[in-house]
Amino acid sequence: MQPRQPTRVARGARKGPALTTTTTEGTEGTEGAGGPAPGRAGGRRADLAGAARGGALGLAGAGVAALGGFLLTAVVTRGLGPAGAGVFFETFALFTILAAVGTAGADTALLYAATRARALGRVPELRRVLAVALGPALAAALVLAAAVWLAAPVLSRLLVDPAHRDDGTGYLRLFAPFLVLAILGLIAVQATRGLGGLRTFVLLQQLALPLGRVALVALVLLLGLGGLAVPLAWAVPLLLVCPLALLALFRGLRRAESRHAAGEATGVNAAEAGGGSRAPRPLGAIAREFWGYAAGRGFAQAFTQSIVWFDVILVGALRSAHEAGVYAAASRFVTTGTLVMQAMRLGTQPQIGAALAVGDTRRAETLYRATTQWITASSWPLYLVLATFGPQVLRVFGGEFSEGADALSVLAVAMLFSLATGNVNTVLLMAGKSRWNAANTVVALAVNVGLNLLLVPDHGIIGAAWAWAASILCERLMGLYEVRVLIGLRGHGRGFFLGAALSALVFGAGGVAVRALAGSGPGAFAAYLAASCAVYAAALWAFRDALELPSLVDFVRARGGRAVRGGPVRVGTVPEPRPGPPPAGPGPGNGP
């Protein structure tokens, strides 16, 4: 056996015995006290293949969800027109922000707690964790829904222009009871990921929900039903998704408990945990740890959704529902294009969390760096297309929506920087730094709201775009500094700079050249897309090894839960139990 190389360990973490674990895909693997051995053939490749495999499932789901969201936007904008779509998206934006407020970070905290409980041998206390999470969440959701229903007329007067205030009041009152289902469903479906399954999240949150919504809304509009039929059609799928998510959560919990009990019966858990079963901690200690972590994430989550959607509300309140509809359609492209980042987050979040929990920062850095270059190489082309040919792209929603092209170009350029930082927020959260993440989003939201109030009254949707772009840059720069300097993970290597350069050259410079020589008409746009995609595909093939693309496609040949190359996905080492998340770096704001 080759000697293990030393592994960098985060401050406060200690090495411990090996542990057999189950990854997000249910694959079991074992690893000794240093994490994956660098000298062992395929160790690094196995991690990247595991990330690719989880990311592939997430990518498929995110792709369908993005397509569903895009189709919903197209159906609503074409069916209701700019003003009608503006009212819908204003109330939808408020619903989304309030749902994030209502979860209070419990969704991510349950994912974090379940991942750590399985890694540290604390599966028996997961039922107490669920009680601590779901009870307060249900109570808060009921209070929030009642408050929205009662305050709907006041909210509509504040947020919707005079011509559409009655519609706004009706939409808000209809949405109010569905807030409870949205909050509980999101918490439950996120928690299933920490119990070893990404499939439930993909099936319910990324397939059933968006496809059900677009199908029902399209049917309602085809039948010519007006009034509250459209928002009701959008909300009804929650009646199915929420109960199924809760059912999947408790089934996953029973499976985890059965596996743990089987390990106890054979003595495996005791040997690996360093001496015996760990009794569940008192409910009060669990609650303090859980909500201490969730509080920071809850603020960050609410602020993040506010950054994404509050400008739509402000455009409607300060300008008109027409402009809000145009801006919401343009910004839909911006959020849709992050599907690869979402997929990589889903595929690697439990792995990064497990690696940081045991102090294996080298492994966490490998995952972060590889996924960053994959995100950049795959997503930059779309945003460069949006930046250079915005008017053509927006015509899919109708001719009136092309007036949002300048705003779309501003947001597309800002998103290039956002994508270049990779899943920096995932690293912060899985390192236990939910308070850092919350502080970042507070600053970004303050920038967003302040600039919107300053710019939107005089400049309309282009002012809103500049405000959102500034908030994106603020949040990402702060997160990048914290991950790179305070935690010590580097997310950029040769593959990142190569992928960024290829994208900028082929789609960026190529788009500018085509517009200068042939204009921005449909023919020029089609020729640009065809030529750019062909050249870029050839470039990716030529530099596939430098971009580590073989690891990204290994999942295609995976059988029996194992990657063809590299063996099982490795989760790492288990430290001796600590009362809370181990600190991952110096500075204020450490998680509890």
Coordinates of C-alpha atoms in Angstrom, one line a residue, residues 27-286:
T27 CA -23.3 4.5 -3.2
E28 CA -21.3 3.2 -0.3
G29 CA -17.6 3.8 0.0
T30 CA -15.0 3.6 2.7
E31 CA -12.1 5.8 3.5
G32 CA -9.4 6.0 6.1
A33 CA -8.1 8.7 8.2
G34 CA -6.8 11.1 5.6
G35 CA -9.7 11.2 3.1
P36 CA -9.0 9.9 -0.4
A37 CA -5.4 9.0 -0.8
P38 CA -3.7 11.2 -3.4
G39 CA -1.5 8.3 -4.3
R40 CA -4.3 5.9 -4.9
A41 CA -5.3 5.6 -8.6
G42 CA -8.6 7.2 -9.3
G43 CA -9.1 8.8 -5.9
R44 CA -9.5 12.3 -7.3
R45 CA -11.2 11.1 -10.4
A46 CA -13.7 9.2 -8.2
D47 CA -14.7 12.4 -6.4
L48 CA -15.1 14.3 -9.7
A49 CA -17.1 11.5 -11.2
G50 CA -19.3 11.4 -8.2
A51 CA -19.8 15.1 -8.4
A52 CA -20.6 14.7 -12.1
R53 CA -23.0 11.9 -11.5
G54 CA -24.9 13.9 -8.9
G55 CA -24.6 17.0 -11.0
A56 CA -25.9 15.1 -14.0
L57 CA -29.1 14.2 -12.3
G58 CA -29.4 17.7 -10.9
L59 CA -28.7 19.1 -14.4
A60 CA -31.4 17.0 -15.9
G61 CA -33.8 18.2 -13.3
A62 CA -32.7 21.8 -13.4
G63 CA -32.9 21.7 -17.2
V64 CA -36.5 20.6 -17.1
A65 CA -37.3 23.1 -14.3
A66 CA -35.7 25.9 -16.3
L67 CA -37.7 24.8 -19.4
G68 CA -40.9 24.8 -17.4
G69 CA -40.2 28.2 -15.9
F70 CA -39.4 29.6 -19.4
L71 CA -42.5 28.1 -20.9
L72 CA -44.6 29.4 -18.0
T73 CA -43.2 32.9 -18.6
A74 CA -43.9 32.6 -22.4
V75 CA -47.4 31.4 -21.8
V76 CA -48.2 34.1 -19.2
T77 CA -46.7 36.9 -21.2
R78 CA -48.4 35.9 -24.5
G79 CA -51.7 35.1 -22.7
L80 CA -52.0 38.1 -20.4
G81 CA -49.8 40.7 -22.2
P82 CA -47.2 43.0 -20.5
A83 CA -49.6 44.6 -18.0
G84 CA -51.4 41.4 -17.0
A85 CA -48.1 39.5 -16.8
G86 CA -46.8 42.3 -14.7
V87 CA -49.5 41.9 -12.0
F88 CA -49.0 38.1 -12.0
F89 CA -45.2 38.4 -11.6
E90 CA -45.4 41.1 -9.0
T91 CA -47.6 39.0 -6.7
F92 CA -45.6 35.9 -7.6
A93 CA -42.5 37.7 -6.6
L94 CA -43.9 38.6 -3.2
F95 CA -45.1 35.0 -2.7
T96 CA -41.5 33.8 -3.5
I97 CA -39.9 36.2 -1.0
L98 CA -42.4 35.3 1.7
A99 CA -41.9 31.6 1.2
A100 CA -38.2 32.1 1.7
V101 CA -38.9 34.1 4.9
G102 CA -41.3 31.3 6.1
T103 CA -38.7 28.5 5.7
A104 CA -36.4 30.5 8.0
G105 CA -33.4 28.5 6.7
A106 CA -34.9 25.2 8.0
D107 CA -34.6 23.6 4.6
T108 CA -30.8 24.1 4.3
A109 CA -30.3 23.4 8.0
L110 CA -32.1 20.0 7.7
L111 CA -29.9 19.1 4.8
Y112 CA -26.8 20.2 6.8
A113 CA -28.0 18.4 10.0
A114 CA -28.9 15.1 8.2
T115 CA -25.5 15.1 6.3
R116 CA -23.6 15.5 9.6
A117 CA -25.8 13.1 11.5
R118 CA -25.1 10.3 9.0
A119 CA -21.4 11.1 8.9
L120 CA -21.0 11.4 12.7
G121 CA -23.1 8.4 13.7
R122 CA -26.0 10.5 15.1
V123 CA -28.8 9.0 13.0
P124 CA -31.0 8.2 16.2
E125 CA -31.4 11.9 16.9
L126 CA -32.8 12.8 13.5
R127 CA -36.4 12.4 14.6
R128 CA -35.7 15.1 17.2
V129 CA -34.2 17.3 14.6
L130 CA -37.3 16.9 12.4
A131 CA -39.5 17.8 15.3
V132 CA -37.4 20.9 16.1
A133 CA -37.6 21.9 12.4
L134 CA -41.1 21.2 11.3
G135 CA -43.1 22.3 14.3
P136 CA -41.9 25.9 14.4
A137 CA -42.0 26.1 10.6
L138 CA -45.6 25.0 10.4
A139 CA -46.6 27.6 13.1
A140 CA -44.7 30.4 11.3
A141 CA -46.3 29.4 7.9
L142 CA -49.8 29.6 9.3
V143 CA -49.2 33.0 10.9
L144 CA -47.6 34.3 7.6
A145 CA -50.5 33.1 5.5
A146 CA -53.1 34.7 7.7
A147 CA -51.2 38.0 7.7
V148 CA -51.0 38.0 3.9
W149 CA -54.7 37.3 3.5
L150 CA -55.6 40.1 5.9
A151 CA -53.1 42.6 4.5
A152 CA -53.8 41.9 0.8
P153 CA -55.7 45.2 0.1
V154 CA -52.9 47.3 1.7
L155 CA -50.2 45.4 0.0
S156 CA -51.9 45.8 -3.4
R157 CA -52.2 49.5 -2.9
L158 CA -48.5 49.7 -2.1
L159 CA -47.2 47.5 -4.9
V160 CA -49.6 47.5 -7.8
D161 CA -50.5 50.5 -10.0
P162 CA -54.1 51.9 -9.6
A163 CA -55.4 50.3 -12.8
H164 CA -54.7 46.8 -11.5
R165 CA -55.1 46.9 -7.7
D166 CA -58.2 44.8 -7.5
D167 CA -56.5 42.1 -9.4
G168 CA -53.5 42.3 -7.1
T169 CA -55.7 41.9 -4.0
G170 CA -57.4 38.8 -5.5
Y171 CA -54.1 37.3 -6.4
L172 CA -52.6 37.8 -3.0
R173 CA -55.6 36.4 -1.1
L174 CA -55.6 33.3 -3.4
F175 CA -51.9 32.8 -2.9
A176 CA -52.0 33.2 0.9
P177 CA -53.1 29.6 2.0
F178 CA -50.7 28.1 -0.5
L179 CA -47.8 29.6 1.4
V180 CA -48.1 26.9 4.0
L181 CA -47.8 24.2 1.5
A182 CA -44.9 25.9 -0.3
I183 CA -42.9 26.3 3.0
L184 CA -43.5 22.8 4.3
G185 CA -42.9 21.2 0.9
L186 CA -39.6 23.0 0.3
I187 CA -38.3 22.1 3.8
A188 CA -39.2 18.5 3.4
V189 CA -37.9 18.0 -0.2
Q190 CA -34.6 19.7 0.7
A191 CA -34.2 17.4 3.7
T192 CA -34.5 14.3 1.6
R193 CA -31.2 15.2 0.0
G194 CA -29.4 14.9 3.3
L195 CA -30.8 11.4 3.8
G196 CA -29.1 10.2 0.6
G197 CA -31.5 10.9 -2.2
L198 CA -31.4 13.5 -4.9
R199 CA -34.0 11.8 -7.0
T200 CA -36.9 12.9 -4.8
F201 CA -35.9 16.5 -5.0
V202 CA -35.6 16.3 -8.8
L203 CA -38.8 14.4 -9.2
L204 CA -41.0 16.7 -7.1
Q205 CA -39.3 20.1 -7.1
Q206 CA -37.8 20.2 -10.6
L207 CA -40.2 18.0 -12.6
A208 CA -43.7 17.7 -11.1
L209 CA -44.0 21.3 -9.8
P210 CA -42.8 23.3 -12.8
L211 CA -44.3 21.0 -15.5
G212 CA -47.6 20.8 -13.6
R213 CA -47.8 24.6 -13.4
V214 CA -47.1 25.3 -17.0
A215 CA -49.6 22.6 -18.1
L216 CA -52.4 23.9 -15.9
V217 CA -51.8 27.6 -16.7
A218 CA -51.7 26.9 -20.4
L219 CA -54.9 24.9 -20.2
V220 CA -56.6 27.7 -18.3
L221 CA -55.6 30.3 -20.9
L222 CA -56.6 28.0 -23.8
L223 CA -60.0 27.7 -22.3
G224 CA -60.3 31.5 -22.0
L225 CA -60.7 31.5 -18.3
G226 CA -59.9 34.8 -16.6
G227 CA -59.9 36.4 -13.2
L228 CA -58.1 34.2 -10.6
A229 CA -57.9 31.1 -12.8
V230 CA -54.3 31.7 -13.8
P231 CA -52.8 32.1 -10.3
L232 CA -55.0 29.2 -9.0
A233 CA -53.6 27.0 -11.8
W234 CA -50.1 28.0 -10.8
A235 CA -50.7 27.2 -7.1
V236 CA -52.6 23.9 -7.4
P237 CA -49.6 21.6 -8.0
L238 CA -48.5 22.4 -4.4
L239 CA -51.5 20.3 -3.2
L240 CA -49.7 17.2 -4.6
V241 CA -46.1 18.1 -4.1
C242 CA -46.1 19.0 -0.4
P243 CA -47.7 15.8 0.9
L244 CA -45.5 13.6 -1.3
A245 CA -42.4 15.5 -0.1
L246 CA -43.3 14.9 3.5
L247 CA -44.0 11.2 2.8
A248 CA -40.6 10.8 1.1
L249 CA -38.9 12.5 4.0
F250 CA -40.2 10.1 6.6
R251 CA -39.6 7.1 4.4
G252 CA -36.0 8.3 3.9
L253 CA -35.7 8.7 7.7
R254 CA -36.9 5.1 8.3
R255 CA -34.4 3.8 5.8
A256 CA -31.5 5.7 7.4
E257 CA -32.6 4.4 10.8
S258 CA -32.8 0.8 9.5
R259 CA -29.3 1.0 8.1
H260 CA -28.0 2.5 11.3
A261 CA -29.6 -0.2 13.4
A262 CA -28.2 -2.9 11.1
G263 CA -24.7 -1.4 11.7
E264 CA -25.3 -1.4 15.4
A265 CA -26.3 -5.0 15.4
T266 CA -23.1 -6.0 13.7
G267 CA -20.9 -3.6 15.7
V268 CA -19.8 -1.7 12.5
N269 CA -21.1 1.7 13.8
A270 CA -19.5 1.2 17.2
A271 CA -16.1 0.4 15.7
E272 CA -16.1 3.2 13.2
A273 CA -17.4 5.8 15.7
G274 CA -14.5 5.0 18.0
G275 CA -16.3 3.1 20.7
G276 CA -20.0 2.6 20.9
S277 CA -23.4 4.1 20.0
R278 CA -24.0 7.7 20.6
A279 CA -27.2 8.5 22.5
P280 CA -29.4 11.3 21.1
R281 CA -28.7 14.7 22.7
P282 CA -31.3 16.7 24.6
L283 CA -34.0 18.4 22.6
G284 CA -32.9 21.8 23.8
A285 CA -29.3 21.3 22.6
I286 CA -30.5 20.1 19.2

